């Protein structure tokens, strides 16, 4: 099922761990009362409950869970049911040591304990997971209260055990066929690392090989492959019982251990866990970062998604457990909705009494009552979401995309030059995203396997160092058909196994950009150059870090460097190609450049903004539209100050029905407008 998954309402609730409270029947009863009071309509159940579901091998104890699911359902609360593979029971990891991971940092097998640390190759673990998933599916997957599978929890990490090493070698054999092909693809003759047999290959781990970039890249790809394969085995188990119950797994935004885009085809709906560090730095910067993460996650399927976790107050694992200031809970929750989420879910419903997360924020504190600030904030979000039910028909439909490719990220961050001081890929992706976000323009974050570029008017592709999946051809077609493309320095350097292109950069797109990039200068920390625009105004922007030295070969030069031996050479170019245009930004420019440039791009391309008005700093409108294009706009104030906003058009305030052409936003306030 790869279509939009529609729930009966915006989901509101969170991780519920009654397995920790089975000795407290009064509290379990009270939970349901409190949930109703908090306008909770959905919980995620049993994520770490395996030891209670199967206290000894094959001894399944599901009655307690049945009682909970029934009670919730009778009270109008849905269940997202977890498969419990995220944490393995003690008896299991002691009896079957092979299910424990071998750490890449130490080379040793871990002891029993912790979580998210199973071997994803181990046939024993896969079988144990298949069994428990089957048992859960048989008992609960047709329960009318159960609406979705929550597969495992935050898949992540690597295992370097012998089973995984062998699976890696098999994967490589399948990919390359012969050892000669692998040696060439990895440039393994370097330092005499030529392999004569697949059995000589080991994962990049402590004491092992780290100098073959193709190997490191393929290992990361293998980790994703094996994790997806593990997840698919989980899906097979539950679908064998009931093919109709949709599945999700909760992801982690910018997390770089996995290529989430590879999960897209197999989950029915994407969900993710969002923990911005509100109030620990400039909240507008934090909001920009969260916005980009929401957009990455939505773009995995380019469809509505679920906020699976967020904190109602503070976390416990960040350096400071800073409380959300009044207003921030509403605004951070609705930010997810503005970016396409059909839920606001929390970690966690109730604070546990002991162990690592006893001080993590929760809807219900150890205190136990509903007369708390956090509880009231949560209830307010729940009741607002109820009123917003008609808006479920809308979703985010961007006309702009920024390319964020995780495999490109892996290759770039391992590239050993031109900037070992930090290549800044995610900073660039973030900066380009932000330049559109700040203007109230929705953005998709697409990867290179994206097959449908035609829906976009503008694509910004910072540092496409590695071309893969034929992306250079897709870009060419996009521009030919009238699209506006922006490329930058450090683009088109290597192919998909990290071998540099012969014949000049940017590889196969030299004619698309109409230039040749001969060298890249990496400036020392703090050093700058500048780009000066030709034409009116001669605006000057500071550039730093990376300066590509290029020769225009057909492209028009829009700006040139102002300093150093490459003064006067192109710093910004545009090439007309087919019906479209391909811009090349040769150096990493200051935020003002990105802001001015992206405004011009959006204007030229006729991109629709959420609001057509001047926005005060920190006020960002985002929009969801229905199938006819009718927009609902979430105007959010991410600052602690009151902000006036002229709308330039008359809008209707969603909740009151009042017509208005101006707003005054309180600190951290969100106003929902219908256009
Ligand atoms: C993650 C996990 C949760 C919990 C939270 C705490 O997102 O999925 O189980 O540990 O972090 O912030
Ligand atoms: Zn393993």
XYZ file of C-alpha atoms and ligand atoms in Angstrom:
688
model
C 0.000 0.000 0.000
C 1.815 3.091 -1.170
C -0.983 5.564 -1.170
C -1.842 8.272 1.294
C -2.852 6.714 4.609
C -5.785 8.622 6.036
C -6.601 8.508 9.706
C -9.959 9.479 11.125
C -8.529 12.587 12.809
C -5.254 14.331 13.490
C -3.638 11.852 15.849
C -2.691 13.147 19.264
C -1.019 11.093 21.971
C 2.268 9.329 22.357
C 4.426 6.461 23.551
C 2.593 4.547 26.214
C 4.536 2.073 28.339
C 2.013 0.293 30.588
C 4.398 -2.693 30.612
C 6.408 -0.697 33.202
C 3.294 -0.171 35.322
C 1.628 -3.589 35.457
C 1.984 -3.599 39.240
C 0.013 -0.350 39.443
C -3.516 -1.171 38.196
C -4.899 2.080 39.623
C -2.459 4.114 37.608
C -3.336 2.226 34.439
C -7.012 3.047 34.973
C -6.207 6.654 35.742
C -4.154 6.879 32.535
C -7.243 6.479 30.390
C -9.130 9.175 32.287
C -6.203 11.538 31.954
C -5.812 10.746 28.274
C -9.370 11.784 27.634
C -8.826 14.957 29.575
C -5.728 15.690 27.469
C -7.630 15.131 24.185
C -5.448 12.130 23.419
C -6.869 9.874 20.723
C -3.927 7.610 19.973
C -1.031 5.897 21.750
C 1.988 3.922 20.555
C 1.989 0.759 22.556
C 4.495 -1.902 23.524
C 7.613 -0.467 21.898
C 9.935 -1.908 24.544
C 7.585 -4.514 26.005
C 9.105 -7.724 24.686
C 10.140 -9.030 28.111
C 6.540 -8.694 29.292
C 5.104 -10.179 26.101
C 7.441 -13.184 26.100
C 8.894 -13.519 29.607
C 10.551 -16.800 28.707
C 11.124 -18.472 25.400
C 7.873 -19.230 23.581
C 5.797 -18.289 26.630
C 3.636 -15.526 25.189
C 1.668 -13.388 27.631
C -0.591 -11.063 25.713
C -3.622 -10.768 27.956
C -2.416 -7.657 29.743
C -1.964 -5.957 26.398
C -5.388 -7.077 25.188
C -6.934 -5.533 28.274
C -5.162 -2.242 27.630
C -6.032 -2.081 23.921
C -9.680 -2.854 24.708
C -9.888 -0.268 27.433
C -8.307 2.382 25.229
C -10.625 1.580 22.360
C -13.702 1.682 24.558
C -12.631 5.179 25.477
C -12.078 6.377 21.928
C -8.309 5.983 21.911
C -6.572 4.244 19.014
C -3.465 2.108 19.267
C -0.396 2.205 17.096
C 1.011 -1.197 17.919
C 4.754 -1.701 18.083
C 6.764 -4.698 17.105
C 9.142 -5.032 20.047
C 12.409 -5.681 18.211
C 13.997 -2.422 19.402
C 14.993 -4.036 22.713
C 15.650 -7.713 23.168
C 14.827 -9.545 26.404
C 17.714 -10.507 28.687
C 16.962 -14.216 28.562
C 17.246 -14.073 24.778
C 20.521 -12.207 24.478
C 22.054 -14.508 27.096
C 20.850 -17.679 25.427
C 21.732 -16.518 21.892
C 24.818 -14.301 22.111
C 24.937 -13.958 18.319
C 21.954 -11.578 18.421
C 24.135 -9.038 20.239
C 26.058 -6.594 18.119
C 29.790 -6.492 17.572
C 30.768 -2.864 17.953
C 32.781 -1.197 15.199
C 34.499 1.016 17.761
C 35.832 -1.789 19.964
C 35.579 -4.874 17.785
C 33.993 -6.697 20.725
C 30.584 -8.254 21.110
C 28.430 -6.208 23.447
C 27.111 -7.574 26.707
C 23.373 -7.963 27.224
C 21.461 -4.754 27.846
C 20.745 -1.339 26.362
C 18.557 -1.175 23.256
C 18.662 -0.605 19.497
C 21.633 -2.955 19.438
C 20.594 -6.211 17.857
C 22.420 -7.822 14.956
C 20.186 -7.262 11.954
C 21.687 -10.224 10.075
C 21.387 -12.924 12.745
C 18.954 -15.641 11.565
C 18.134 -16.446 15.204
C 17.067 -12.865 15.925
C 15.120 -12.629 12.707
C 13.288 -15.815 13.622
C 12.525 -14.629 17.154
C 11.197 -11.353 15.741
C 9.137 -13.190 13.149
C 7.560 -15.290 15.884
C 6.633 -12.433 18.218
C 5.396 -10.286 15.317
C 3.230 -13.148 14.127
C 1.791 -13.729 17.579
C 1.028 -10.014 18.010
C -0.506 -9.778 14.556
C -2.691 -12.816 15.133
C -4.002 -11.451 18.361
C -4.310 -7.739 17.596
C -3.975 -6.766 13.948
C -7.716 -7.008 13.317
C -8.688 -5.222 16.495
C -10.752 -2.190 15.439
C -8.699 -0.003 17.779
C -5.370 -0.891 16.182
C -4.688 1.435 13.267
C -1.000 1.111 12.421
C 2.146 -0.927 13.019
C 5.073 0.882 14.621
C 7.945 -1.266 13.373
C 10.668 -1.557 15.981
C 12.064 1.778 17.170
C 14.526 4.126 15.530
C 16.406 1.538 13.481
C 20.040 2.568 13.470
C 23.671 1.673 14.109
C 25.912 -0.997 12.673
C 26.930 -4.533 13.517
C 30.383 -5.839 12.601
C 29.941 -9.473 13.609
C 31.104 -12.330 11.408
C 27.555 -12.874 10.103
C 27.372 -9.243 9.010
C 30.873 -9.384 7.469
C 29.809 -12.398 5.443
C 26.575 -10.757 4.370
C 28.579 -7.678 3.317
C 30.875 -9.823 1.159
C 27.870 -11.553 -0.415
C 26.290 -8.173 -1.122
C 29.512 -6.997 -2.766
C 29.801 -10.154 -4.874
C 26.254 -9.626 -6.041
C 26.959 -5.980 -6.832
C 30.297 -6.319 -8.625
C 30.323 -9.907 -9.905
C 34.101 -10.221 -10.000
C 36.855 -9.141 -7.668
C 38.517 -7.341 -10.596
C 35.426 -5.184 -11.058
C 35.442 -4.376 -7.357
C 39.151 -3.519 -7.384
C 38.549 -1.084 -10.212
C 35.435 0.456 -8.706
C 37.235 1.008 -5.402
C 40.598 2.041 -6.938
C 42.029 -0.658 -4.698
C 45.447 -0.717 -6.339
C 46.106 2.353 -4.202
C 48.615 1.454 -1.460
C 48.657 -2.082 -2.825
C 45.218 -2.882 -1.454
C 44.306 -5.027 -4.458
C 41.995 -7.831 -3.327
C 42.365 -11.294 -4.785
C 39.272 -12.713 -3.124
C 36.042 -11.385 -1.576
C 36.944 -13.182 1.655
C 39.725 -10.619 2.260
C 37.249 -7.793 2.665
C 36.244 -6.589 6.114
C 34.020 -3.765 7.271
C 35.635 -0.432 8.139
C 36.056 -0.909 11.881
C 38.656 -0.369 14.565
C 42.089 -1.428 13.352
C 40.735 -2.015 9.855
C 40.565 -0.360 6.445
C 39.607 3.285 6.259
C 41.546 4.512 3.237
C 39.413 2.992 0.479
C 36.545 5.433 0.043
C 34.576 3.065 -2.180
C 34.670 0.457 0.583
C 33.459 2.839 3.274
C 30.689 4.077 1.000
C 29.589 0.570 0.086
C 29.634 -0.467 3.743
C 27.233 2.345 4.596
C 25.038 1.336 1.682
C 25.143 -2.233 2.919
C 24.122 -1.165 6.446
C 21.078 0.549 4.967
C 20.356 -2.431 2.743
C 20.579 -4.866 5.647
C 18.458 -2.679 7.918
C 15.795 -2.315 5.232
C 15.978 -6.055 4.702
C 15.458 -6.626 8.425
C 12.521 -4.229 8.402
C 11.036 -5.977 5.384
C 11.234 -9.276 7.244
C 9.279 -7.628 10.071
C 6.725 -6.378 7.559
C 6.427 -9.814 5.936
C 5.624 -11.334 9.318
C 2.787 -8.939 10.145
C 1.416 -8.780 6.586
C 1.266 -12.572 6.380
C -1.422 -12.378 9.064
C -3.206 -9.207 7.972
C -2.107 -7.538 4.739
C -4.344 -4.527 5.350
C -2.905 -2.926 8.450
C -0.457 -0.177 7.367
C 3.091 0.045 8.692
C 5.443 2.821 9.684
C 8.781 3.049 11.399
C 9.957 6.059 13.371
C 12.954 7.773 11.801
C 15.364 10.456 12.981
C 15.473 13.364 10.540
C 19.065 14.362 9.762
C 20.465 11.074 11.169
C 23.172 9.955 8.755
C 23.588 6.294 9.696
C 20.899 5.235 7.237
C 19.657 6.379 3.869
C 16.004 6.815 4.819
C 14.959 7.370 1.234
C 15.501 3.627 0.732
C 12.808 2.916 3.336
C 10.171 4.910 1.468
C 8.909 2.187 -0.869
C 8.328 -0.253 1.994
C 6.523 1.787 4.632
C 2.965 2.986 4.118
C 3.552 6.202 5.964
C 6.682 7.920 7.216
C 6.948 8.927 10.841
C 9.710 10.558 12.809
C 10.937 11.732 16.198
C 11.651 15.435 16.516
C 13.621 16.923 19.421
C 14.717 20.487 18.673
C 16.610 22.153 21.500
C 14.196 25.064 21.876
C 15.395 28.031 23.913
C 19.031 26.885 24.039
C 20.007 29.140 21.095
C 18.208 31.459 18.686
C 14.767 29.871 18.287
C 14.498 31.042 14.690
C 17.632 29.056 13.815
C 16.227 26.077 15.698
C 12.906 26.420 13.862
C 14.732 26.545 10.521
C 16.557 23.355 11.406
C 13.367 21.589 12.496
C 11.611 22.790 9.333
C 14.327 21.244 7.179
C 14.151 17.995 9.120
C 10.359 17.844 8.715
C 10.811 18.427 4.994
C 13.431 15.682 4.689
C 11.139 13.249 6.409
C 8.072 14.208 4.380
C 10.114 13.886 1.198
C 10.996 10.246 1.887
C 7.545 9.493 0.478
C 6.503 13.004 -0.569
C 3.235 12.374 1.242
C 1.584 13.207 4.563
C 3.492 11.821 7.527
C 3.258 11.453 11.286
C 5.122 13.219 14.050
C 5.653 10.095 16.135
C 7.613 11.596 19.005
C 8.301 15.025 20.412
C 8.590 16.166 23.972
C 5.742 17.916 25.751
C 8.278 19.785 27.889
C 11.976 18.850 27.922
C 14.244 15.954 27.064
C 16.743 14.407 29.460
C 19.548 13.402 27.121
C 20.551 16.805 25.804
C 23.216 18.810 27.664
C 20.537 20.927 29.333
C 16.949 19.862 29.941
C 15.478 23.242 29.050
C 11.726 23.648 29.458
C 9.536 24.817 26.605
C 8.500 28.392 27.310
C 4.780 29.261 27.271
C 3.452 29.111 23.724
C 6.300 27.016 22.362
C 4.562 23.692 22.793
C 1.674 24.787 20.592
C 3.908 26.371 18.000
C 6.452 23.558 17.778
C 3.613 21.021 17.515
C 1.824 22.973 14.802
C 5.092 23.483 12.946
C 5.078 19.745 12.256
C 1.475 19.956 11.030
C 2.335 22.955 8.847
C 5.022 20.811 7.227
C 2.603 17.976 6.505
C 2.245 15.921 9.661
C -1.158 14.421 10.388
C -0.295 13.921 14.054
C 1.321 15.321 17.163
C 2.628 12.442 19.270
C 4.900 12.561 22.283
C 7.550 10.681 24.044
C 6.116 9.914 26.537
C 2.726 9.663 28.101
C 3.832 9.106 31.702
C 7.241 9.476 33.309
C 8.670 6.168 34.493
C 9.852 5.968 38.096
C 13.389 4.827 37.438
C 16.201 4.268 34.969
C 17.585 6.443 32.246
C 14.454 8.270 31.173
C 12.881 8.980 34.542
C 13.396 12.739 34.055
C 12.400 12.893 30.386
C 9.443 15.165 29.753
C 6.045 13.472 29.697
C 2.418 14.468 29.592
C 1.920 13.092 33.094
C 4.579 13.859 35.659
C 5.526 11.794 38.729
C 3.155 14.173 40.478
C 0.320 12.408 38.675
C -2.297 15.149 38.250
C -3.650 17.122 35.314
C -3.236 20.501 37.019
C 0.214 21.137 35.568
C 1.439 23.603 32.992
C 2.640 20.819 30.697
C -0.626 18.914 30.888
C -2.619 22.054 30.088
C -0.327 22.810 27.113
C -0.820 19.287 25.810
C -4.591 19.404 26.259
C -4.678 22.704 24.367
C -2.849 21.163 21.416
C -5.229 18.192 21.486
C -8.316 20.328 21.491
C -6.983 22.566 18.712
C -6.191 19.515 16.592
C -9.765 18.330 17.057
C -11.042 21.615 15.664
C -8.618 21.307 12.775
C -10.140 18.053 11.521
C -11.372 19.596 8.229
C -7.760 20.473 7.444
C -6.856 16.773 7.204
C -7.795 17.057 3.549
C -4.783 19.268 2.901
C -1.132 18.455 2.368
C 2.144 20.139 1.487
C 2.742 20.440 -2.273
C 6.060 22.201 -2.916
C 7.142 23.780 -6.185
C 10.747 24.027 -5.003
C 13.137 21.214 -4.164
C 16.538 21.184 -2.504
C 18.590 18.080 -3.189
C 19.681 16.303 -0.013
C 21.268 13.004 -0.866
C 22.534 10.924 2.016
C 24.921 8.876 -0.109
C 26.397 12.112 -1.422
C 26.735 13.186 2.205
C 28.620 10.012 3.100
C 30.971 10.423 0.157
C 31.552 14.129 0.770
C 32.190 13.805 4.469
C 34.745 11.054 3.783
C 36.289 12.774 0.762
C 39.569 13.899 2.410
C 39.810 17.222 0.561
C 39.298 19.959 -0.366
C 38.195 20.756 3.193
C 38.954 18.299 5.919
C 38.138 21.096 8.352
C 34.499 20.305 7.604
C 33.083 20.115 4.125
C 29.798 21.644 5.307
C 27.364 19.637 3.216
C 24.470 19.626 5.649
C 25.129 23.307 6.398
C 24.769 24.064 2.708
C 21.617 22.002 2.320
C 20.253 23.721 5.351
C 21.190 27.209 4.121
C 19.518 26.722 0.744
C 16.432 25.277 2.362
C 16.285 28.157 4.782
C 16.495 30.784 2.030
C 13.165 29.479 0.689
C 11.593 28.584 4.045
C 12.103 32.131 5.353
C 10.014 33.420 2.470
C 7.145 31.065 3.264
C 7.915 28.745 0.376
C 7.357 25.016 0.963
C 10.370 22.900 -0.030
C 10.828 19.214 -0.763
C 14.191 17.664 0.118
C 14.737 15.152 -2.632
C 17.472 12.597 -3.124
C 19.084 11.529 -6.375
C 16.737 8.606 -6.846
C 13.812 10.984 -7.170
C 12.211 10.197 -10.488
C 9.764 13.009 -10.792
C 11.479 16.362 -11.059
C 8.839 17.751 -13.382
C 6.607 18.869 -10.504
C 9.206 21.466 -9.433
C 9.853 24.920 -10.844
C 13.172 25.406 -9.055
C 15.727 22.841 -7.867
C 18.702 23.892 -5.749
C 21.398 21.244 -5.598
C 24.263 22.289 -3.336
C 27.498 20.325 -3.654
C 26.384 17.431 -5.812
C 29.868 16.009 -5.454
C 28.765 12.528 -6.455
C 26.424 11.818 -9.328
C 24.503 8.609 -8.956
C 21.293 6.975 -10.090
C 21.559 8.859 -13.393
C 20.733 12.104 -11.616
C 22.828 14.195 -13.997
C 20.565 12.990 -16.834
C 17.433 13.808 -14.856
C 18.749 17.310 -14.176
C 19.458 17.836 -17.852
C 15.920 16.823 -18.736
C 14.519 19.045 -15.995
C 16.315 22.111 -17.381
C 15.565 21.217 -20.981
C 11.881 21.235 -20.087
C 12.013 24.700 -18.558
C 13.182 24.075 -14.994
C 15.496 26.370 -13.079
C 18.477 24.544 -11.605
C 21.105 25.834 -9.207
C 24.375 23.967 -8.813
C 27.388 24.971 -6.753
C 31.126 24.442 -6.228
C 32.216 20.848 -5.618
C 29.658 19.431 -8.028
C 30.044 16.615 -10.534
C 33.384 15.429 -9.148
C 32.957 11.652 -8.713
C 30.805 8.789 -9.925
C 28.747 6.499 -7.702
C 31.723 4.481 -6.414
C 33.649 7.661 -5.644
C 35.955 7.576 -8.688
C 36.791 11.047 -9.998
C 35.516 11.913 -13.453
C 38.143 12.165 -16.140
C 37.834 15.024 -18.601
C 36.840 17.816 -16.243
C 34.319 18.934 -13.652
C 31.359 19.084 -13.301
C 31.514 15.747 -15.102
C 28.662 15.031 -17.454
C 27.065 18.393 -16.744
C 29.818 20.677 -18.074
C 27.610 21.586 -21.027
C 24.476 21.887 -18.889
C 26.139 24.513 -16.696
C 28.144 25.798 -19.645
C 31.444 25.879 -17.802
C 34.550 24.018 -16.746
C 35.616 23.985 -13.120
C 39.392 23.720 -13.196
C 40.359 24.048 -9.517
C 38.735 24.488 -6.105
C 40.373 26.796 -3.594
C 39.744 25.980 0.059
C 40.215 29.095 2.162
C 41.729 28.950 5.640
C 39.405 29.436 8.585
C 38.218 33.048 8.764
C 39.566 34.040 5.318
C 37.140 35.495 2.784
C 36.878 36.568 -0.811
C 33.886 38.270 -2.396
C 31.660 38.030 -5.415
C 30.683 41.221 -7.172
C 27.619 41.196 -9.347
C 27.864 42.615 -12.828
C 25.018 44.845 -13.904
C 23.062 47.270 -11.808
C 24.128 47.899 -8.251
C 27.312 45.799 -8.408
C 26.227 44.154 -5.210
C 29.061 42.545 -3.317
C 28.738 39.415 -1.188
C 31.306 37.799 1.045
C 32.322 34.240 0.193
C 34.372 31.793 2.229
C 35.491 28.177 2.626
C 35.244 26.913 -0.947
C 35.826 28.881 -4.139
C 35.608 27.056 -7.453
C 37.717 28.530 -10.220
C 35.721 28.147 -13.405
C 35.902 29.013 -17.072
C 32.652 30.000 -18.739
C 32.055 27.856 -21.814
C 28.775 29.250 -22.994
C 27.421 30.399 -19.621
C 26.782 34.066 -18.978
C 28.825 35.484 -16.105
C 26.622 37.257 -13.535
C 29.231 37.909 -10.854
C 32.975 37.633 -10.512
C 35.523 37.190 -7.755
C 36.863 40.367 -6.260
C 40.170 39.216 -4.870
C 43.186 36.932 -5.134
C 44.752 35.496 -8.264
C 41.322 34.514 -9.603
C 39.916 38.039 -9.236
C 37.683 38.799 -12.233
C 36.921 35.146 -12.982
C 33.293 33.905 -12.759
C 31.743 33.510 -9.318
C 28.119 33.211 -10.479
C 26.949 32.117 -13.909
C 23.780 31.171 -15.735
C 23.480 28.947 -18.754
C 20.362 28.891 -20.887
C 19.729 25.301 -21.801
C 16.641 24.061 -23.636
C 13.672 25.897 -22.158
C 15.337 26.413 -18.775
C 18.334 27.830 -16.986
C 21.204 26.310 -15.027
C 22.866 28.608 -12.495
C 26.258 27.850 -10.978
C 27.251 29.432 -7.688
C 31.012 29.039 -7.586
C 31.689 29.904 -3.943
C 30.078 29.476 -0.542
C 28.336 32.797 -0.096
C 26.927 34.596 2.919
C 23.254 34.218 3.884
C 22.339 37.593 2.332
C 23.316 36.310 -1.082
C 21.188 33.189 -0.684
C 18.270 35.285 0.492
C 18.459 37.757 -2.427
C 19.199 35.101 -4.995
C 16.447 32.697 -3.896
C 13.921 35.543 -3.798
C 14.784 36.364 -7.389
C 14.640 32.703 -8.430
C 11.217 32.252 -6.846
C 9.924 35.449 -8.458
C 11.290 34.526 -11.885
C 9.800 31.055 -11.694
C 6.438 32.247 -10.356
C 6.682 30.094 -7.227
C 3.670 30.496 -4.928
C 4.428 31.759 -1.419
C 2.212 31.076 1.604
C 1.740 34.842 2.009
C 2.666 37.634 -0.359
C 3.873 40.136 2.151
C 7.008 41.386 3.875
C 7.728 39.117 6.824
C 9.186 40.365 10.100
C 12.221 38.424 11.332
C 11.193 35.097 12.845
C 7.656 35.052 11.481
C 7.250 32.236 8.969
C 4.099 31.225 7.118
C 3.872 27.657 5.792
C 1.005 26.222 3.822
C -0.889 23.062 3.106
C -3.250 22.980 0.164
C -6.186 20.834 -0.847
C -6.565 19.223 -4.244
C -8.042 22.374 -5.730
C -5.082 24.446 -4.531
C -6.973 26.168 -1.718
C -4.450 26.999 0.978
C -4.428 26.896 4.747
C -1.577 28.999 6.096
C 0.104 28.471 9.462
C 1.626 31.805 10.425
C 4.167 31.116 13.144
C 6.089 33.480 15.348
C 9.272 31.727 16.457
C 10.485 34.681 18.496
C 9.797 35.700 22.060
C 8.538 39.108 20.876
C 5.181 40.376 19.676
C 5.212 40.806 15.887
C 2.817 42.798 13.723
C 2.155 41.466 10.228
C 0.351 43.155 7.340
C -1.182 40.484 5.108
C -1.670 42.397 1.841
C -4.831 40.372 1.301
C -7.914 39.479 3.288
C -7.760 36.078 4.963
C -10.080 34.218 7.315
C -8.842 33.186 10.734
C -9.605 29.470 10.762
C -10.801 29.139 14.334
C -12.906 32.303 14.620
C -14.061 32.786 11.042
C -13.042 36.421 11.383
C -11.802 38.202 8.239
C -8.583 40.117 8.582
C -5.797 41.762 6.621
C -3.410 42.276 9.521
C -2.221 40.208 12.477
C -0.450 40.843 15.730
C 1.353 37.687 16.740
C 2.112 37.126 20.402
C 5.451 35.470 21.304
C 5.514 31.917 19.906
C 1.971 32.264 18.625
C 0.571 30.380 15.645
C -2.392 31.745 13.715
C -4.117 29.563 11.157
C -5.491 31.390 8.118
C -7.676 30.298 5.240
C -6.963 32.053 1.958
C 13.945 8.459 21.122
C 13.308 7.126 21.414
C 12.413 7.124 22.600
C 12.982 7.958 23.718
C 13.238 9.357 23.205
C 13.747 10.301 24.266
O 13.294 9.191 20.180
O 12.619 6.592 20.310
O 12.239 5.789 23.031
O 14.156 7.392 24.179
O 14.209 9.298 22.198
O 13.901 11.605 23.774
Zn 25.834 -8.781 13.010
